[in-house]
Amino acid sequence: MSPKNTKFNFKLKSTFLMLLAICIQVSAQNSAWKPASFEVINKYKTFKTTKYAHVFSGSKHNIVKLAPELEGLTGIELPLESYKNGTNAPLKLKFKESVQILIGVFQEKDNKEFFQFTDDNPNAKLILKNAITITGLPPIDVYAFSCLEATYSFKNKGLFIVLGVVKASEKLESRNAELPDGKLWNPTFIVEGFSDEKPLFEIIGGENKPVVEEGMPGTEGIQGGFEGGRVVKVGDTYHMFPTERAGEIGVDYYYDRVKTKIGHWTSKDAIHWKRESTIYQASGTYAITEDDNPMNDRRAAIWSYMPVFNEKANKWYGYYLAYTVHKEIQPNHSFGRIWRCESTVEGINGIGGPYKDMGIIMEPGLDSQPWEGRQGVASFFPYKVGDKYFGFYSGAYPFNSWADYPKKSGKGWFVALAESQSLEGPWTRIKDENTPIKSMHPFFVENPIVSQLPNGLYIAIFDGGPEGWGHHLPNMIAYSLSKDGKKWGEARYIPIETKVDKWWDIMRTPLCLIPEGNDVYTIVYAAIDLKRRFHPMGMVKVKLNKDVMESRLKELK
């Protein structure tokens, strides 16, 4: 080997060792710190410092992002209001050894609600800047200070967070975690199993990977995977009607949302699926005008097929969404129309169709409202209440007023109710002080599907909104409860990733909440791995807590 090559190999080896040392150092910095045991002398509850933890008693503020060093430590749930207004009694902790206490301090200065940390505390060290993101609250820095005594009393006034206690020997490396401002997540929200209240549903299992995946039989020609639709169970067979984002070979992935199909899939276990047929195929033809004009193809994209069995007619009805599609104006799905179709095969086993169209039941028109926006009508799901029917319909990309029509739209995904005496219609939009329904979430509810729990409570399960794409939403499946099917309560969010391996980046639409007996329910859902074009389907099982169900019913009274 020549001296030149030897020198080159030496430099290469040195560079490799240097990079390895850096990687080891970064890995060490980002590994969880070892906790120390402690006792809370006050009667405050503790929490595990982890994603979704609610950090204050009597509040909905929860962790959405945190530095990995803090993961798994034990924090203390301080009462929100008393600490904000300075009426709190001192927090007292007891230790068996010398420790370092980690407290989170809000960066917002000169706000009397927050504890104002000053640099004149020689015993404290800033170890993590922008270390944790808590919904609705400012950025947080973490300080560590040594405690050599057996007990410690916090005399601080104003809101702060005790995130954990570590051994005095733990080496705490300082860094900037660069996590985002929690005020981007506004409003705050309730995560099942992490708030003060008991969860209605416990996640008991499910698949740790997609159940319908790219390359599986039946996925040929479906470039973009799946979104929306419904799963129902007839006898021992699951029937799934997803929106198939088919696209076109050689055309950019954005066209996957335009050239769509409604497929029919079956399964015996909600895990292994077989594609049976195509129910509908969209044209994929782009609009030639900017407005809702009959010159445009109004069935350019087809989405959100909802099968509902009509016992009176003894046949399956389908409700689905047909869009006009514009190539350049956001959103490219515009001026949705809800179509109703019927199976030509009578009886409960006629679910596979074929189906025939019976006409449009809801569309943009004189009774539309500006909040329905450029995308409305954007979904529809009917359900029976007493001797009448309600139907969730939705809108998106709202107009502030009709003066903004047809292009100047804002952001928001809203739902409201229509009513009818029959599944056939006619359907009338309900217009009252609760329209659109913001009690579930102020600006994001998408694709709700309604059923009833054993005690008669109505439950709507829906897409709780993505964290990605510039949004700061819960990124979880959500549900809302109603006693009368008309007034809906605040959404709760189901963190299935705590019990199932998270293979997705963005959680999207649940397609069902199917009772299986013994209070167990099946949820099939669509989700997105941002590294891939194909959007798969997943499945999870949850168990209903009947005691919580009854307490929720009493609360709604």
Coordinates of C-alpha atoms in Angstrom, one line a residue:
M1 CA 0.0 0.0 0.0
S2 CA 1.4 3.4 -0.9
P3 CA 2.1 6.1 1.7
K4 CA -0.6 8.2 0.1
N5 CA -3.2 5.5 0.6
T6 CA -2.1 4.9 4.2
K7 CA -2.5 8.6 5.0
F8 CA -5.9 8.6 3.4
N9 CA -7.0 5.5 5.4
F10 CA -5.7 7.1 8.6
K11 CA -7.7 10.2 8.0
L12 CA -10.8 8.1 7.2
K13 CA -10.4 6.1 10.3
S14 CA -9.9 9.3 12.4
T15 CA -13.0 10.9 10.9
F16 CA -15.0 7.7 11.6
L17 CA -13.9 7.6 15.3
M18 CA -14.7 11.3 15.7
L19 CA -18.2 10.8 14.3
L20 CA -18.7 7.7 16.5
A21 CA -17.7 9.7 19.6
I22 CA -20.1 12.5 18.7
C23 CA -22.9 9.9 18.2
I24 CA -22.1 8.3 21.5
Q25 CA -22.1 11.7 23.2
V26 CA -25.4 12.7 21.6
S27 CA -26.9 9.4 22.5
A28 CA -25.8 9.8 26.1
Q29 CA -27.2 13.2 26.3
N30 CA -30.6 12.1 24.9
S31 CA -31.0 9.0 27.1
A32 CA -33.4 9.1 30.0
W33 CA -32.0 10.2 33.3
K34 CA -32.2 7.8 36.3
P35 CA -34.8 8.8 38.8
A36 CA -34.5 9.0 42.6
S37 CA -37.2 8.0 44.9
F38 CA -39.1 10.7 46.9
E39 CA -42.3 11.2 49.0
V40 CA -44.8 13.9 48.6
I41 CA -45.7 15.2 52.0
N42 CA -48.6 17.2 50.7
K43 CA -51.6 15.3 49.2
Y44 CA -50.6 16.0 45.6
K45 CA -50.8 13.3 43.0
T46 CA -47.9 12.4 40.8
F47 CA -47.7 11.7 37.1
K48 CA -45.3 9.9 34.8
T49 CA -43.4 12.4 32.8
T50 CA -44.2 11.2 29.3
K51 CA -46.1 12.2 26.2
Y52 CA -49.8 13.0 26.9
A53 CA -49.4 13.4 30.6
H54 CA -51.7 16.0 32.2
V55 CA -49.3 18.0 34.3
F56 CA -51.7 20.0 36.6
S57 CA -54.7 18.9 38.5
G58 CA -58.0 20.5 37.4
S59 CA -56.7 21.2 33.9
K60 CA -56.5 19.8 30.4
H61 CA -52.9 21.0 29.7
N62 CA -50.9 18.0 28.6
I63 CA -47.5 17.1 27.3
V64 CA -47.2 16.7 23.5
K65 CA -43.5 16.8 23.2
L66 CA -40.6 16.4 25.6
A67 CA -36.8 16.0 25.7
P68 CA -36.0 12.2 25.9
E69 CA -33.8 12.8 29.0
L70 CA -37.1 13.5 31.0
E71 CA -38.9 10.4 29.8
G72 CA -40.2 8.2 32.6
L73 CA -39.4 10.5 35.5
T74 CA -42.1 11.1 38.2
G75 CA -43.6 14.6 38.2
I76 CA -46.0 16.2 40.7
E77 CA -49.5 17.3 39.7
L78 CA -49.8 20.7 41.2
P79 CA -53.3 22.3 41.4
L80 CA -53.5 24.8 38.5
E81 CA -55.6 27.6 39.8
S82 CA -54.0 28.0 43.3
Y83 CA -50.5 28.2 41.8
K84 CA -51.6 30.6 39.1
N85 CA -53.1 33.0 41.6
G86 CA -50.5 32.6 44.3
T87 CA -52.7 31.0 47.0
N88 CA -50.9 27.7 47.0
A89 CA -49.5 26.1 50.2
P90 CA -45.8 25.2 49.9
L91 CA -45.1 21.9 48.2
K92 CA -43.1 19.6 50.5
L93 CA -40.9 16.6 49.4
K94 CA -39.0 14.1 51.4
F95 CA -35.9 12.2 50.3
K96 CA -33.7 9.3 51.4
E97 CA -30.6 10.5 49.7
S98 CA -29.1 13.6 48.1
V99 CA -30.9 14.5 44.9
Q100 CA -31.3 16.9 42.1
I101 CA -34.8 18.3 41.6
L102 CA -35.9 19.2 38.0
I103 CA -38.4 22.0 37.6
G104 CA -39.9 23.4 34.5
V105 CA -40.0 27.2 34.3
F106 CA -42.1 29.1 31.7
Q107 CA -40.2 31.5 29.5
E108 CA -42.9 34.1 29.5
K109 CA -41.5 36.9 31.6
D110 CA -43.5 39.5 33.6
N111 CA -46.6 37.3 33.7
K112 CA -47.7 37.1 37.3
E113 CA -49.4 33.7 36.7
F114 CA -46.0 32.1 36.2
F115 CA -43.1 31.6 38.6
Q116 CA -40.4 34.1 37.6
F117 CA -37.0 32.4 37.9
T118 CA -34.0 34.6 38.3
D119 CA -30.3 34.0 37.8
D120 CA -29.5 34.9 41.4
N121 CA -30.2 31.4 42.6
P122 CA -26.6 30.0 42.7
N123 CA -27.8 26.4 43.5
A124 CA -29.8 26.1 40.2
K125 CA -28.5 25.3 36.8
L126 CA -30.2 25.6 33.4
I127 CA -29.9 22.2 31.8
L128 CA -32.6 22.1 29.1
K129 CA -33.9 25.0 27.1
N130 CA -37.2 24.5 25.2
A131 CA -37.3 21.1 26.9
I132 CA -41.0 20.4 26.9
T133 CA -44.2 21.4 25.0
I134 CA -47.4 21.6 27.0
T135 CA -50.7 22.4 25.2
G136 CA -51.7 26.1 25.6
L137 CA -48.7 27.1 27.6
P138 CA -45.4 29.0 26.7
P139 CA -42.0 27.4 26.1
I140 CA -40.4 25.7 29.1
D141 CA -36.8 25.6 30.4
V142 CA -35.7 23.0 32.9
Y143 CA -33.5 23.9 35.9
A144 CA -31.9 21.4 38.2
F145 CA -30.9 22.3 41.8
S146 CA -29.2 20.1 44.4
C147 CA -31.0 19.2 47.6
L148 CA -28.8 17.7 50.4
E149 CA -31.5 17.8 53.0
A150 CA -34.0 15.1 53.9
T151 CA -36.9 17.4 53.1
Y152 CA -37.5 20.3 50.8
S153 CA -40.2 22.9 50.8
F154 CA -41.1 24.9 47.6
K155 CA -42.0 28.5 48.6
N156 CA -42.4 29.5 44.9
K157 CA -45.4 31.5 43.9
G158 CA -46.8 31.2 40.4
L159 CA -47.1 28.3 38.1
F160 CA -44.1 25.9 37.5
I161 CA -43.7 22.2 37.0
V162 CA -41.9 19.6 39.0
L163 CA -40.9 17.2 36.3
G164 CA -38.9 14.7 38.4
V165 CA -36.1 14.0 40.9
V166 CA -32.8 12.4 39.9
K167 CA -29.9 11.1 41.9
A168 CA -27.2 13.6 42.9
S169 CA -24.6 11.6 41.0
E170 CA -26.5 11.8 37.7
K171 CA -24.6 13.9 35.2
L172 CA -26.9 16.4 33.6
E173 CA -25.6 17.7 30.3
S174 CA -26.9 21.1 29.2
R175 CA -28.5 21.6 25.8
N176 CA -31.3 23.2 23.8
A177 CA -33.9 20.6 23.0
E178 CA -35.5 23.1 20.5
L179 CA -39.1 21.9 21.1
P180 CA -42.0 24.1 19.9
D181 CA -44.1 26.6 21.8
G182 CA -47.1 24.9 23.5
K183 CA -49.3 27.9 22.7
L184 CA -49.5 26.5 19.1
W185 CA -51.7 23.8 20.5
N186 CA -54.7 25.8 21.3
P187 CA -57.1 24.8 22.8
T188 CA -56.0 22.1 25.2
F189 CA -57.6 18.7 25.1
I190 CA -58.4 15.6 27.2
V191 CA -56.4 12.5 26.5
E192 CA -58.0 9.2 27.7
G193 CA -56.0 7.7 30.7
F194 CA -53.8 10.7 31.3
S195 CA -56.2 13.3 32.8
D196 CA -57.8 13.4 36.2
E197 CA -60.9 11.5 35.0
K198 CA -61.0 7.8 34.4
P199 CA -61.0 6.7 30.8
L200 CA -64.1 5.4 29.0
F201 CA -62.0 3.1 26.8
E202 CA -58.9 1.1 27.7
I203 CA -56.7 0.1 24.8
I204 CA -56.3 -3.7 25.1
G205 CA -54.4 -4.6 22.0
G206 CA -54.4 -4.7 18.3
E207 CA -52.0 -5.1 15.4
N208 CA -48.5 -3.5 15.7
K209 CA -48.4 -3.0 12.0
P210 CA -50.9 -2.2 9.2
V211 CA -53.6 -4.7 8.4
V212 CA -53.9 -3.6 4.8
E213 CA -50.5 -2.7 3.3
E214 CA -49.0 -1.9 0.0
G215 CA -48.2 -5.0 -2.0
M216 CA -51.0 -7.1 -0.4
P217 CA -53.5 -8.8 -2.7
G218 CA -56.1 -6.3 -3.7
T219 CA -53.9 -3.2 -3.4
E220 CA -52.8 -3.4 -7.1
G221 CA -53.4 0.0 -8.7
I222 CA -54.0 1.8 -5.4
Q223 CA -50.9 4.0 -5.4
G224 CA -51.9 6.3 -2.5
G225 CA -53.5 3.8 -0.1
F226 CA -56.7 4.6 1.9
E227 CA -58.7 7.2 3.7
G228 CA -62.2 7.5 5.2
G229 CA -65.3 5.3 4.8
R230 CA -66.9 2.8 7.1
V231 CA -66.6 -0.8 8.3
V232 CA -69.7 -2.8 9.4
K233 CA -70.0 -6.4 10.7
V234 CA -72.7 -8.7 9.2
G235 CA -72.8 -12.0 11.0
D236 CA -69.1 -13.1 11.4
T237 CA -67.8 -11.0 8.5
Y238 CA -66.4 -7.5 8.5
H239 CA -67.2 -5.4 5.4
M240 CA -65.0 -2.4 4.7
F241 CA -65.8 0.4 2.2
P242 CA -62.7 2.6 2.2
T243 CA -61.8 5.5 -0.1
E244 CA -59.0 4.1 -2.3
R245 CA -56.6 6.8 -3.4
A246 CA -55.9 5.1 -6.7
G247 CA -54.2 7.9 -8.7
E248 CA -52.7 7.1 -12.0
I249 CA -49.4 5.4 -13.0
G250 CA -46.8 8.1 -13.9
V251 CA -48.8 10.9 -12.4
D252 CA -47.7 12.9 -9.3
Y253 CA -49.0 11.6 -5.9
Y254 CA -51.3 14.6 -5.5
Y255 CA -53.6 13.1 -8.1
D256 CA -54.1 10.1 -5.7
R257 CA -56.7 12.3 -3.9
V258 CA -58.5 13.0 -7.2
K259 CA -58.7 9.7 -9.0
T260 CA -60.4 7.7 -6.3
K261 CA -62.4 4.5 -5.9
I262 CA -64.8 3.1 -3.3
G263 CA -63.7 -0.5 -2.7
H264 CA -65.5 -3.3 -0.9
W265 CA -63.3 -5.5 1.3
T266 CA -64.2 -8.4 3.6
S267 CA -62.5 -10.1 6.6
K268 CA -63.3 -12.7 9.3
D269 CA -61.0 -11.1 11.9
A270 CA -60.5 -7.4 10.8
I271 CA -56.8 -8.3 10.2
H272 CA -56.7 -10.3 7.0
W273 CA -58.6 -8.6 4.2
K274 CA -59.8 -9.6 0.7
R275 CA -60.9 -7.1 -1.9
E276 CA -64.2 -8.0 -3.3
S277 CA -65.2 -5.3 -5.8
T278 CA -65.3 -1.7 -6.8
I279 CA -68.5 0.1 -5.8
Y280 CA -67.7 3.4 -7.4
Q281 CA -65.0 5.0 -9.6
A282 CA -64.3 8.7 -9.8
S283 CA -63.6 10.4 -13.2
G284 CA -60.6 12.3 -12.0
T285 CA -61.5 15.2 -14.3
Y286 CA -60.3 18.7 -13.2
A287 CA -62.7 21.6 -13.2
I288 CA -62.6 24.2 -16.0
T289 CA -64.0 27.1 -13.8
E290 CA -63.3 28.4 -10.3
D291 CA -66.8 28.3 -9.0
D292 CA -69.5 25.7 -8.5
N293 CA -70.5 25.5 -12.2
P294 CA -72.5 22.7 -13.9
M295 CA -69.9 22.8 -16.7
N296 CA -67.5 21.1 -14.2
D297 CA -67.5 17.3 -13.6
R298 CA -69.1 17.1 -10.1
R299 CA -68.1 13.5 -9.6
A300 CA -64.4 14.1 -10.3
A301 CA -63.4 12.6 -6.9
I302 CA -65.5 10.2 -4.7
W303 CA -65.0 9.8 -1.0
S304 CA -66.4 8.7 2.4
Y305 CA -68.8 5.9 1.6
M306 CA -71.2 5.2 4.5
P307 CA -73.3 2.0 4.3
V308 CA -76.4 2.0 6.5
F309 CA -79.0 -0.8 6.7
N310 CA -82.6 0.4 6.3
E311 CA -84.7 -2.2 8.2
K312 CA -88.0 -0.8 6.9
A313 CA -86.9 -1.1 3.2
N314 CA -84.9 -4.3 4.0
K315 CA -81.9 -3.2 2.1
W316 CA -78.5 -1.4 2.4
Y317 CA -78.3 2.3 1.6
G318 CA -75.0 4.0 0.8
Y319 CA -74.2 7.7 1.4
Y320 CA -71.1 9.0 -0.3
L321 CA -69.4 12.3 -1.2
A322 CA -68.7 13.5 -4.8
Y323 CA -66.5 16.5 -5.4
T324 CA -65.6 19.0 -8.1
V325 CA -61.8 19.1 -8.3
H326 CA -59.7 22.1 -9.1
K327 CA -56.1 21.7 -10.1
E328 CA -54.7 24.9 -8.6
I329 CA -57.1 26.4 -6.0
Q330 CA -56.8 25.0 -2.4
P331 CA -58.5 22.9 -1.4
N332 CA -58.6 21.0 -4.6
H333 CA -61.7 19.1 -3.4
S334 CA -64.6 21.6 -3.7
F335 CA -68.3 21.9 -3.6
G336 CA -69.1 18.5 -2.2
R337 CA -72.4 16.7 -2.9
I338 CA -73.9 13.8 -0.9
W339 CA -75.4 11.0 -3.0
R340 CA -77.6 8.2 -1.8
C341 CA -77.6 4.8 -3.4
E342 CA -79.4 1.5 -2.7
S343 CA -78.3 -2.1 -3.0
T344 CA -80.2 -4.0 -5.7
V345 CA -80.0 -7.1 -3.5
E346 CA -82.5 -7.1 -0.7
G347 CA -81.7 -8.2 2.9
I348 CA -78.8 -7.9 5.3
N349 CA -76.6 -10.0 3.0
G350 CA -77.0 -7.6 0.1
I351 CA -74.3 -5.4 1.5
G352 CA -72.0 -6.1 -1.4
G353 CA -74.4 -4.6 -3.9
P354 CA -74.4 -3.8 -6.7
Y355 CA -75.7 -0.4 -5.9
K356 CA -77.8 2.1 -7.9
D357 CA -77.8 5.8 -7.4
M358 CA -81.0 7.4 -6.1
G359 CA -79.9 11.0 -6.3
I360 CA -78.4 13.9 -4.4
I361 CA -79.6 14.4 -0.8
M362 CA -77.5 17.5 0.2
E363 CA -75.5 20.0 -1.8
P364 CA -74.3 23.6 -1.9
G365 CA -77.3 25.9 -2.4
L366 CA -79.5 28.7 -1.0
D367 CA -79.6 27.0 2.4
S368 CA -75.8 26.7 2.7
Q369 CA -73.9 28.8 5.3
P370 CA -70.5 30.4 4.9
W371 CA -68.9 28.1 7.5
E372 CA -69.5 25.2 5.1
G373 CA -66.8 26.8 3.0
R374 CA -65.4 25.8 -0.3
Q375 CA -65.2 22.1 0.5
G376 CA -68.7 21.7 1.9
V377 CA -70.7 19.5 1.9
A378 CA -67.7 17.4 3.0
S379 CA -69.2 14.3 4.7
F380 CA -72.5 12.8 5.8
F381 CA -73.6 10.2 8.3
P382 CA -77.2 9.5 9.3
Y383 CA -78.4 7.9 12.5
K384 CA -81.8 7.4 14.2
V385 CA -83.0 9.2 17.3
G386 CA -86.5 8.2 18.4
D387 CA -88.9 8.4 15.5
K388 CA -86.6 10.7 13.4
Y389 CA -83.2 10.9 11.9
F390 CA -80.3 13.2 12.4
G391 CA -77.3 13.4 10.0
F392 CA -73.9 14.8 10.7
Y393 CA -72.8 16.9 7.7
S394 CA -69.6 18.9 7.5
G395 CA -67.8 21.8 5.9
A396 CA -64.2 22.9 5.6
Y397 CA -62.2 25.9 4.4
P398 CA -64.8 28.3 5.5
F399 CA -65.7 31.7 4.1
N400 CA -65.9 34.6 6.5
S401 CA -68.9 35.8 4.4
W402 CA -70.3 35.1 0.9
A403 CA -68.2 38.0 -0.3
D404 CA -65.2 35.6 -0.1
Y405 CA -66.8 33.1 -2.5
P406 CA -65.4 31.2 -4.5
K407 CA -61.6 31.3 -3.7
K408 CA -60.9 33.2 -0.5
S409 CA -61.3 30.5 2.1
G410 CA -59.9 30.1 5.6
K411 CA -59.1 27.2 7.9
G412 CA -61.5 25.1 9.9
W413 CA -63.2 21.7 9.7
F414 CA -66.7 21.9 11.2
V415 CA -69.8 19.7 11.6
A416 CA -73.5 20.4 12.0
L417 CA -76.7 18.4 12.0
A418 CA -79.5 17.9 9.4
E419 CA -82.8 16.2 10.2
S420 CA -85.3 14.1 8.3
Q421 CA -88.2 11.8 8.9
S422 CA -86.7 9.0 6.9
L423 CA -83.4 7.8 5.6
E424 CA -84.5 8.7 2.1
G425 CA -85.0 12.4 3.1
P426 CA -85.6 15.2 2.3
W427 CA -82.9 16.4 4.7
T428 CA -83.0 19.8 6.2
R429 CA -80.1 21.7 7.7
I430 CA -80.7 22.5 11.4
K431 CA -79.8 26.2 12.0
D432 CA -79.6 27.3 15.6
E433 CA -77.2 28.7 18.1
N434 CA -75.2 25.5 18.1
T435 CA -74.5 25.5 14.4
P436 CA -71.8 24.6 13.6
I437 CA -71.2 22.3 16.6
K438 CA -68.1 23.6 18.4
S439 CA -68.8 21.8 21.7
M440 CA -66.8 18.8 20.4
H441 CA -63.8 20.8 19.3
P442 CA -63.7 24.5 18.3
F443 CA -62.3 24.0 14.8
F444 CA -61.6 20.4 13.9
V445 CA -64.1 17.5 13.7
E446 CA -63.9 15.3 10.6
N447 CA -65.9 12.2 9.4
P448 CA -68.0 11.4 12.6
I449 CA -69.6 7.9 12.7
V450 CA -72.4 7.5 15.3
S451 CA -73.6 4.4 17.3
Q452 CA -75.0 3.8 20.7
L453 CA -73.4 2.4 23.9
P454 CA -75.2 -0.2 26.0
N455 CA -76.8 2.5 28.3
G456 CA -78.2 4.4 25.4
L457 CA -75.6 7.1 25.1
Y458 CA -74.8 8.2 21.6
I459 CA -71.2 8.1 20.7
A460 CA -69.5 9.7 17.7
I461 CA -66.1 8.5 16.8
F462 CA -64.1 10.7 14.4
D463 CA -60.8 12.0 13.1
G464 CA -59.3 14.2 15.8
G465 CA -57.0 16.2 13.5
P466 CA -53.4 15.9 12.4
E467 CA -50.3 17.3 14.1
G468 CA -48.5 17.5 10.7
W469 CA -49.0 19.7 7.6
G470 CA -48.7 22.8 9.7
H471 CA -51.5 21.9 12.1
H472 CA -51.1 21.5 15.8
L473 CA -54.0 19.1 16.6
P474 CA -54.2 16.0 18.8
N475 CA -53.2 13.5 16.1
M476 CA -55.4 10.9 17.7
I477 CA -58.8 9.2 17.2
A478 CA -61.5 11.1 19.1
Y479 CA -64.9 10.5 20.4
S480 CA -67.8 12.6 21.8
L481 CA -70.9 11.6 23.8
S482 CA -74.5 12.8 23.6
K483 CA -77.6 11.9 25.6
D484 CA -80.1 13.0 23.0
G485 CA -78.1 12.7 19.8
K486 CA -78.2 16.4 19.3
K487 CA -76.2 18.1 22.0
W488 CA -72.6 16.8 21.9
G489 CA -70.0 16.9 24.6
E490 CA -66.3 17.8 24.5
A491 CA -64.1 15.4 22.6
R492 CA -61.8 12.9 24.3
Y493 CA -58.8 11.5 22.5
I494 CA -57.6 7.8 22.4
P495 CA -53.8 7.4 22.5
I496 CA -53.6 4.0 20.9
E497 CA -49.8 4.3 20.4
T498 CA -49.4 3.7 24.2
K499 CA -50.4 0.1 23.7
V500 CA -49.8 -0.5 19.9
D501 CA -46.5 0.1 18.1
K502 CA -46.7 3.4 16.3
W503 CA -46.1 2.8 12.6
W504 CA -47.7 6.1 11.5
D505 CA -46.8 9.8 11.6
I506 CA -50.3 11.1 11.2
M507 CA -53.4 9.4 12.6
R508 CA -56.4 9.9 10.4
T509 CA -59.9 8.5 10.2
P510 CA -61.5 5.7 12.3
L511 CA -63.9 3.7 10.2
C512 CA -65.9 2.0 12.9
L513 CA -66.5 1.2 16.6
I514 CA -67.8 -2.4 16.4
P515 CA -69.1 -4.2 19.5
E516 CA -67.6 -7.7 19.8
G517 CA -69.1 -8.7 23.2
N518 CA -67.7 -8.5 26.7
D519 CA -67.4 -4.7 26.3
V520 CA -64.7 -5.1 23.7
Y521 CA -64.8 -3.0 20.5
T522 CA -62.9 -3.1 17.2
I523 CA -61.6 0.1 15.5
V524 CA -60.2 0.0 12.0
Y525 CA -58.4 3.2 11.1
A526 CA -56.6 4.9 8.3
A527 CA -53.2 6.5 9.0
I528 CA -50.2 8.0 7.2
D529 CA -46.5 7.2 7.3
L530 CA -45.0 10.4 5.8
K531 CA -42.0 8.6 4.4
R532 CA -44.3 6.7 2.0
R533 CA -46.9 7.5 -0.7
F534 CA -49.2 4.6 0.3
H535 CA -51.5 5.2 3.3
P536 CA -52.2 1.9 5.1
M537 CA -55.0 0.7 7.4
G538 CA -54.6 -0.3 11.0
M539 CA -56.7 -2.1 13.7
V540 CA -57.0 -1.7 17.4
K541 CA -59.2 -3.2 20.2
V542 CA -60.6 -1.2 23.1
K543 CA -62.6 -2.2 26.2
L544 CA -65.5 -0.1 27.5
N545 CA -65.5 0.8 31.2
K546 CA -69.2 0.5 32.2
D547 CA -68.8 2.4 35.4
V548 CA -67.3 5.3 33.6
M549 CA -70.1 5.0 31.0
E550 CA -72.7 5.4 33.7
S551 CA -71.0 8.3 35.3
R552 CA -70.8 10.1 32.0
L553 CA -74.5 9.6 31.5
K554 CA -75.2 11.2 34.9
E555 CA -72.9 14.1 34.0
L556 CA -74.9 14.7 30.8
K557 CA -78.2 14.9 32.8

